């Protein structure tokens, strides 16, 4: 599952507990978090590169009807998040359904299915939207992402009570502040900043994939639930330092998303590309949420 933004590189717009050995399920959860985050980063980077080309294309001709607008894009984005919330409830219930007095372990099935399905669909949407926007595929992506978000949230909530509310509030805060700063004109995307962002994205993607491999092959100690993120430097978990940088990257990815939507409206892009804009924002927000969820888990695991 994890644009800047995924969707925004289409033709129309231009994831511990130190000192303790976590149960196998928790360690597997850490590896899956790494994979999920890496998936979102890969898709996010691919999408941003595409959207640039889309917005650079000539405006739709006068014969075409239905132009892209901010209002319509907002409505499309909200409808996608509505689908995500519905399937997130399904993922949450499914994850906790096996938990009983005799079996105190939630299932990771919805988390894994959602992450893999979302990643595949994200790639399909990203690389086919240049020729044709398919809203059905974008809605399917939202459904899989909801399953993933609900599953991973329920799993982490089972281990650290209250963590989902903390991560949700933090995510909404970052999105709100970023949107407000962009709307006020205080932050804007630039070629230099975007180049640095893309280099950082590639570096973090390589780090995340390497971490996943090391965890899946049991190269890292069993008490490191989040792999290299759980390592400490001067008593500070490496995951926290990296997490802060990733949150900044995700915030800039949102700026790219907003900027590309703005360009699409300005260039008179066809109305259907509003779906691509909503897709890109969803990719970034889910990536941001997963990273914040992991940061809080690392903090609470070190208490």
Short mmCIF file of C-alpha atoms in Angstrom, two decimals:
data_model
loop_
_atom_site.label_atom_id
_atom_site.label_comp_id
_atom_site.label_asym_id
_atom_site.label_seq_id
_atom_site.Cartn_x
_atom_site.Cartn_y
_atom_site.Cartn_z
CA UNK A 1 0.00 0.00 0.00
CA UNK A 2 3.10 3.08 0.73
CA UNK A 3 3.31 10.94 -3.66
CA UNK A 4 5.47 12.98 -3.40
CA UNK A 5 2.32 11.15 -3.91
CA UNK A 6 1.40 7.99 -5.69
CA UNK A 7 -1.40 9.22 -7.61
CA UNK A 8 -0.06 12.54 -8.27
CA UNK A 9 2.43 11.48 -10.84
CA UNK A 10 -0.16 10.51 -13.34
CA UNK A 11 -0.64 12.39 -16.59
CA UNK A 12 -3.37 14.58 -15.21
CA UNK A 13 -1.36 16.06 -12.37
CA UNK A 14 1.73 16.58 -13.21
CA UNK A 15 4.89 1.17 9.62
CA UNK A 16 8.70 -2.71 20.67
CA UNK A 17 9.56 -3.15 23.58
CA UNK A 18 13.30 -2.85 24.46
CA UNK A 19 14.55 -5.52 26.82
CA UNK A 20 11.65 -7.83 26.13
CA UNK A 21 11.28 -10.53 23.53
CA UNK A 22 8.00 -9.97 21.72
CA UNK A 23 5.80 -12.93 20.81
CA UNK A 24 6.29 -14.31 17.29
CA UNK A 25 3.08 -12.65 16.15
CA UNK A 26 4.37 -9.24 17.24
CA UNK A 27 7.68 -9.78 15.47
CA UNK A 28 5.91 -10.82 12.31
CA UNK A 29 3.75 -7.73 12.74
CA UNK A 30 6.88 -5.59 12.79
CA UNK A 31 8.11 -7.09 9.55
CA UNK A 32 4.74 -6.61 7.93
CA UNK A 33 4.74 -2.96 9.05
CA UNK A 34 8.07 -2.47 7.31
CA UNK A 35 6.73 -4.11 4.15
CA UNK A 36 3.56 -2.05 4.23
CA UNK A 37 5.43 1.22 4.67
CA UNK A 38 7.88 0.29 1.91
CA UNK A 39 5.00 -0.53 -0.42
CA UNK A 40 3.37 2.83 0.20
CA UNK A 41 6.65 4.65 -0.33
CA UNK A 42 7.27 2.88 -3.65
CA UNK A 43 3.79 3.60 -4.91
CA UNK A 44 3.92 7.15 -3.59
CA UNK A 45 7.18 7.90 -5.40
CA UNK A 46 6.00 6.35 -8.65
CA UNK A 47 2.78 8.32 -8.58
CA UNK A 48 4.39 11.69 -8.04
CA UNK A 49 6.60 11.25 -11.07
CA UNK A 50 3.59 10.53 -13.24
CA UNK A 51 1.31 13.31 -12.13
CA UNK A 52 3.91 15.84 -13.15
CA UNK A 53 3.74 14.72 -16.74
CA UNK A 54 -0.03 14.78 -16.69
CA UNK A 55 -0.26 18.39 -15.58
CA UNK A 56 2.34 19.41 -18.09
CA UNK A 57 0.02 18.22 -20.85
CA UNK A 58 -2.01 20.77 -22.81
CA UNK A 59 -5.34 21.81 -21.27
CA UNK A 60 -8.46 19.92 -22.32
CA UNK A 61 -9.89 21.39 -25.49
CA UNK A 62 -13.05 23.47 -25.50
CA UNK A 63 -15.14 20.64 -26.97
CA UNK A 64 -14.64 18.57 -23.85
CA UNK A 65 -17.09 19.10 -21.05
CA UNK A 66 -16.55 18.57 -17.35
CA UNK A 67 -13.44 20.29 -16.03
CA UNK A 68 -11.57 19.37 -12.88
CA UNK A 69 -12.43 21.58 -9.88
CA UNK A 70 -11.21 21.71 -6.29
CA UNK A 71 -14.74 21.22 -4.96
CA UNK A 72 -15.39 18.15 -7.09
CA UNK A 73 -11.98 16.68 -6.20
CA UNK A 74 -12.75 17.17 -2.49
CA UNK A 75 -16.05 15.29 -2.88
CA UNK A 76 -14.32 12.46 -4.72
CA UNK A 77 -11.63 12.28 -2.03
CA UNK A 78 -14.24 12.15 0.75
CA UNK A 79 -16.10 9.35 -1.02
CA UNK A 80 -12.89 7.32 -1.22
CA UNK A 81 -12.20 7.83 2.48
CA UNK A 82 -15.79 6.80 3.25
CA UNK A 83 -15.15 3.46 1.55
CA UNK A 84 -11.86 3.14 3.44
CA UNK A 85 -13.61 3.70 6.79
CA UNK A 86 -16.28 1.08 6.04
CA UNK A 87 -13.77 -1.63 5.14
CA UNK A 88 -11.54 -0.53 8.05
CA UNK A 89 -14.37 -1.55 10.41
CA UNK A 90 -14.50 -4.93 8.64
CA UNK A 91 -10.72 -5.30 9.00
CA UNK A 92 -10.86 -4.35 12.70
CA UNK A 93 -13.63 -6.86 13.53
CA UNK A 94 -11.98 -9.57 11.45
CA UNK A 95 -8.61 -9.06 13.18
CA UNK A 96 -10.03 -9.38 16.69
CA UNK A 97 -12.60 -12.12 15.92
CA UNK A 98 -10.26 -15.06 16.82
CA UNK A 99 -9.37 -13.56 20.22
CA UNK A 100 -10.73 -15.69 23.07
CA UNK A 101 -9.56 -16.70 26.54
CA UNK A 102 -7.93 -19.76 25.01
CA UNK A 103 -6.52 -17.92 22.00
CA UNK A 104 -5.35 -14.40 22.96
CA UNK A 105 -3.84 -13.70 19.55
CA UNK A 106 -5.53 -11.60 16.84
CA UNK A 107 -5.22 -12.59 13.20
CA UNK A 108 -3.05 -10.68 10.74
CA UNK A 109 -4.97 -11.91 7.67
CA UNK A 110 -6.87 -8.68 6.89
CA UNK A 111 -3.73 -6.62 7.42
CA UNK A 112 -1.72 -8.73 4.98
CA UNK A 113 -4.50 -9.11 2.40
CA UNK A 114 -5.22 -5.39 2.49
CA UNK A 115 -1.55 -4.41 2.16
CA UNK A 116 -0.84 -6.73 -0.77
CA UNK A 117 -4.10 -5.99 -2.57
CA UNK A 118 -3.71 -2.27 -2.05
CA UNK A 119 -0.13 -2.27 -3.32
CA UNK A 120 -1.00 -4.16 -6.50
CA UNK A 121 -3.97 -1.90 -7.24
CA UNK A 122 -1.91 1.20 -6.48
CA UNK A 123 0.62 0.17 -9.09
CA UNK A 124 -2.09 -0.56 -11.64
CA UNK A 125 -3.84 2.76 -11.04
CA UNK A 126 -0.59 4.72 -11.09
CA UNK A 127 0.68 3.33 -14.37
CA UNK A 128 -2.60 3.17 -16.27
CA UNK A 129 -4.18 6.52 -15.35
CA UNK A 130 -2.10 8.28 -17.97
CA UNK A 131 -4.28 6.76 -20.67
CA UNK A 132 -7.54 6.24 -18.83
CA UNK A 133 -8.80 6.93 -15.31
CA UNK A 134 -10.73 3.98 -13.86
CA UNK A 135 -12.70 5.05 -10.75
CA UNK A 136 -13.71 1.42 -10.05
CA UNK A 137 -10.05 0.45 -9.55
CA UNK A 138 -9.51 3.46 -7.28
CA UNK A 139 -12.53 2.50 -5.19
CA UNK A 140 -11.20 -1.08 -5.00
CA UNK A 141 -7.88 0.34 -3.81
CA UNK A 142 -9.69 2.32 -1.10
CA UNK A 143 -11.48 -0.87 0.01
CA UNK A 144 -8.22 -2.83 0.32
CA UNK A 145 -6.53 0.07 2.10
CA UNK A 146 -9.40 0.15 4.58
CA UNK A 147 -8.93 -3.55 5.26
CA UNK A 148 -5.22 -2.91 5.83
CA UNK A 149 -5.72 0.15 8.04
CA UNK A 150 -8.43 -1.56 10.12
CA UNK A 151 -6.34 -4.70 10.51
CA UNK A 152 -3.10 -3.03 11.51
CA UNK A 153 -4.92 -0.60 13.80
CA UNK A 154 -6.75 -3.39 15.64
CA UNK A 155 -3.53 -5.38 16.02
CA UNK A 156 -1.62 -2.45 17.50
CA UNK A 157 -4.57 -1.42 19.67
CA UNK A 158 -4.65 -4.97 21.06
CA UNK A 159 -1.04 -4.57 22.18
CA UNK A 160 -1.03 -0.88 23.14
CA UNK A 161 -4.45 0.34 24.21
CA UNK A 162 -5.26 3.85 23.01
CA UNK A 163 -2.58 3.96 20.32
CA UNK A 164 -5.04 4.24 17.44
CA UNK A 165 -6.63 7.41 18.80
CA UNK A 166 -3.18 8.92 19.36
CA UNK A 167 -2.04 8.09 15.83
CA UNK A 168 -5.29 9.31 14.30
CA UNK A 169 -5.16 12.67 16.07
CA UNK A 170 -1.50 13.11 15.14
CA UNK A 171 -2.21 12.28 11.50
CA UNK A 172 -5.15 14.68 11.31
CA UNK A 173 -2.99 17.39 12.89
CA UNK A 174 -0.23 16.99 10.32
CA UNK A 175 -2.70 16.96 7.43
CA UNK A 176 -4.59 19.97 8.80
CA UNK A 177 -1.49 22.07 9.39
CA UNK A 178 -0.07 21.19 5.98
CA UNK A 179 -3.31 22.08 4.24
CA UNK A 180 -3.60 25.37 6.14
CA UNK A 181 -0.04 26.38 5.30
CA UNK A 182 -0.53 25.47 1.65
CA UNK A 183 -3.83 27.32 1.42
CA UNK A 184 -2.25 30.42 2.95
CA UNK A 185 0.60 30.30 0.43
CA UNK A 186 3.28 29.88 3.11
CA UNK A 187 4.56 26.59 1.70
CA UNK A 188 4.85 25.60 -1.92
CA UNK A 189 6.44 22.82 -3.93
CA UNK A 190 9.74 23.67 -5.62
CA UNK A 191 11.97 21.79 -8.05
CA UNK A 192 14.90 21.75 -5.63
CA UNK A 193 12.82 20.54 -2.66
CA UNK A 194 11.11 17.92 -4.83
CA UNK A 195 14.47 16.60 -6.04
CA UNK A 196 15.69 16.27 -2.43
CA UNK A 197 12.39 14.64 -1.51
CA UNK A 198 12.67 12.03 -4.26
CA UNK A 199 16.26 11.18 -3.26
CA UNK A 200 15.15 10.78 0.38
CA UNK A 201 12.22 8.62 -0.72
CA UNK A 202 14.48 6.26 -2.65
CA UNK A 203 16.92 6.05 0.29
CA UNK A 204 14.17 5.29 2.79
CA UNK A 205 12.60 2.75 0.46
CA UNK A 206 15.91 0.87 0.20
CA UNK A 207 16.31 1.01 4.00
CA UNK A 208 12.77 -0.30 4.55
CA UNK A 209 13.12 -3.16 2.08
CA UNK A 210 16.47 -4.18 3.60
CA UNK A 211 14.89 -4.09 7.06
CA UNK A 212 12.04 -6.34 5.90
CA UNK A 213 14.48 -8.89 4.45
CA UNK A 214 16.59 -8.92 7.63
CA UNK A 215 13.52 -9.45 9.78
CA UNK A 216 11.95 -12.15 7.60
CA UNK A 217 15.25 -14.06 7.45
CA UNK A 218 15.70 -13.78 11.26
CA UNK A 219 19.05 -12.04 10.86
CA UNK A 220 18.08 -9.41 13.43
CA UNK A 221 17.63 -10.33 17.16
CA UNK A 222 14.17 -11.61 18.10
CA UNK A 223 13.61 -8.76 20.58
CA UNK A 224 13.70 -6.15 17.83
CA UNK A 225 10.03 -6.02 16.83
CA UNK A 226 10.58 -3.26 14.30
CA UNK A 227 13.98 -4.43 13.15
CA UNK A 228 16.55 -1.70 12.63
CA UNK A 229 13.97 0.85 13.73
CA UNK A 230 14.22 -0.69 17.22
CA UNK A 231 17.99 -0.16 17.43
CA UNK A 232 19.13 2.62 19.76
CA UNK A 233 21.64 5.38 19.24
CA UNK A 234 22.66 7.21 22.42
CA UNK A 235 19.59 5.72 24.09
CA UNK A 236 17.23 7.02 21.41
CA UNK A 237 15.44 4.46 19.21
CA UNK A 238 16.56 4.85 15.61
CA UNK A 239 12.93 4.47 14.58
CA UNK A 240 12.00 7.73 16.28
CA UNK A 241 14.69 9.71 14.49
CA UNK A 242 13.79 8.20 11.14
CA UNK A 243 10.10 8.55 11.92
CA UNK A 244 10.37 12.31 12.35
CA UNK A 245 12.12 12.61 9.00
CA UNK A 246 9.48 10.42 7.36
CA UNK A 247 6.64 12.52 8.76
CA UNK A 248 8.30 15.58 7.24
CA UNK A 249 8.60 13.71 3.94
CA UNK A 250 4.94 12.72 4.05
CA UNK A 251 3.93 16.31 4.80
CA UNK A 252 5.87 17.48 1.75
CA UNK A 253 4.23 14.72 -0.25
CA UNK A 254 0.88 16.25 0.71
CA UNK A 255 2.12 19.61 -0.51
CA UNK A 256 2.92 17.99 -3.86
CA UNK A 257 -0.54 16.43 -3.91
CA UNK A 258 -2.25 19.76 -3.27
CA UNK A 259 -0.03 21.51 -5.78
CA UNK A 260 -0.73 18.98 -8.51
CA UNK A 261 -4.47 19.24 -7.95
CA UNK A 262 -4.17 22.99 -8.15
CA UNK A 263 -2.28 22.68 -11.42
CA UNK A 264 -4.88 20.31 -12.80
CA UNK A 265 -7.66 22.79 -12.06
CA UNK A 266 -5.65 25.66 -13.49
CA UNK A 267 -4.87 23.74 -16.69
CA UNK A 268 -8.47 22.68 -17.18
CA UNK A 269 -7.80 18.96 -16.77
CA UNK A 270 -10.81 16.68 -17.42
CA UNK A 271 -13.07 16.19 -14.40
CA UNK A 272 -12.22 12.46 -14.15
CA UNK A 273 -8.73 13.33 -12.96
CA UNK A 274 -10.26 14.42 -9.67
CA UNK A 275 -10.27 10.70 -8.85
CA UNK A 276 -6.51 10.61 -9.37
CA UNK A 277 -6.15 13.56 -7.01
CA UNK A 278 -8.20 11.81 -4.31
CA UNK A 279 -6.19 8.63 -4.85
CA UNK A 280 -2.91 10.45 -4.34
CA UNK A 281 -4.06 12.11 -1.13
CA UNK A 282 -5.30 8.78 0.25
CA UNK A 283 -1.95 7.11 -0.45
CA UNK A 284 -0.06 9.82 1.41
CA UNK A 285 -2.43 9.95 4.38
CA UNK A 286 -2.33 6.16 4.88
CA UNK A 287 1.48 6.20 4.66
CA UNK A 288 1.61 9.04 7.19
CA UNK A 289 -0.77 7.22 9.57
CA UNK A 290 1.25 3.97 9.45
CA UNK A 291 4.51 5.79 10.15
CA UNK A 292 3.03 7.70 13.09
CA UNK A 293 1.46 4.49 14.42
CA UNK A 294 4.88 2.83 14.40
CA UNK A 295 6.57 5.82 16.05
CA UNK A 296 4.07 5.82 18.91
CA UNK A 297 4.43 2.02 19.28
CA UNK A 298 8.21 2.40 19.60
CA UNK A 299 7.76 5.13 22.20
CA UNK A 300 5.22 3.17 24.22
CA UNK A 301 7.23 -0.03 23.91
CA UNK A 302 10.19 1.71 25.55
CA UNK A 303 8.18 2.84 28.59
#
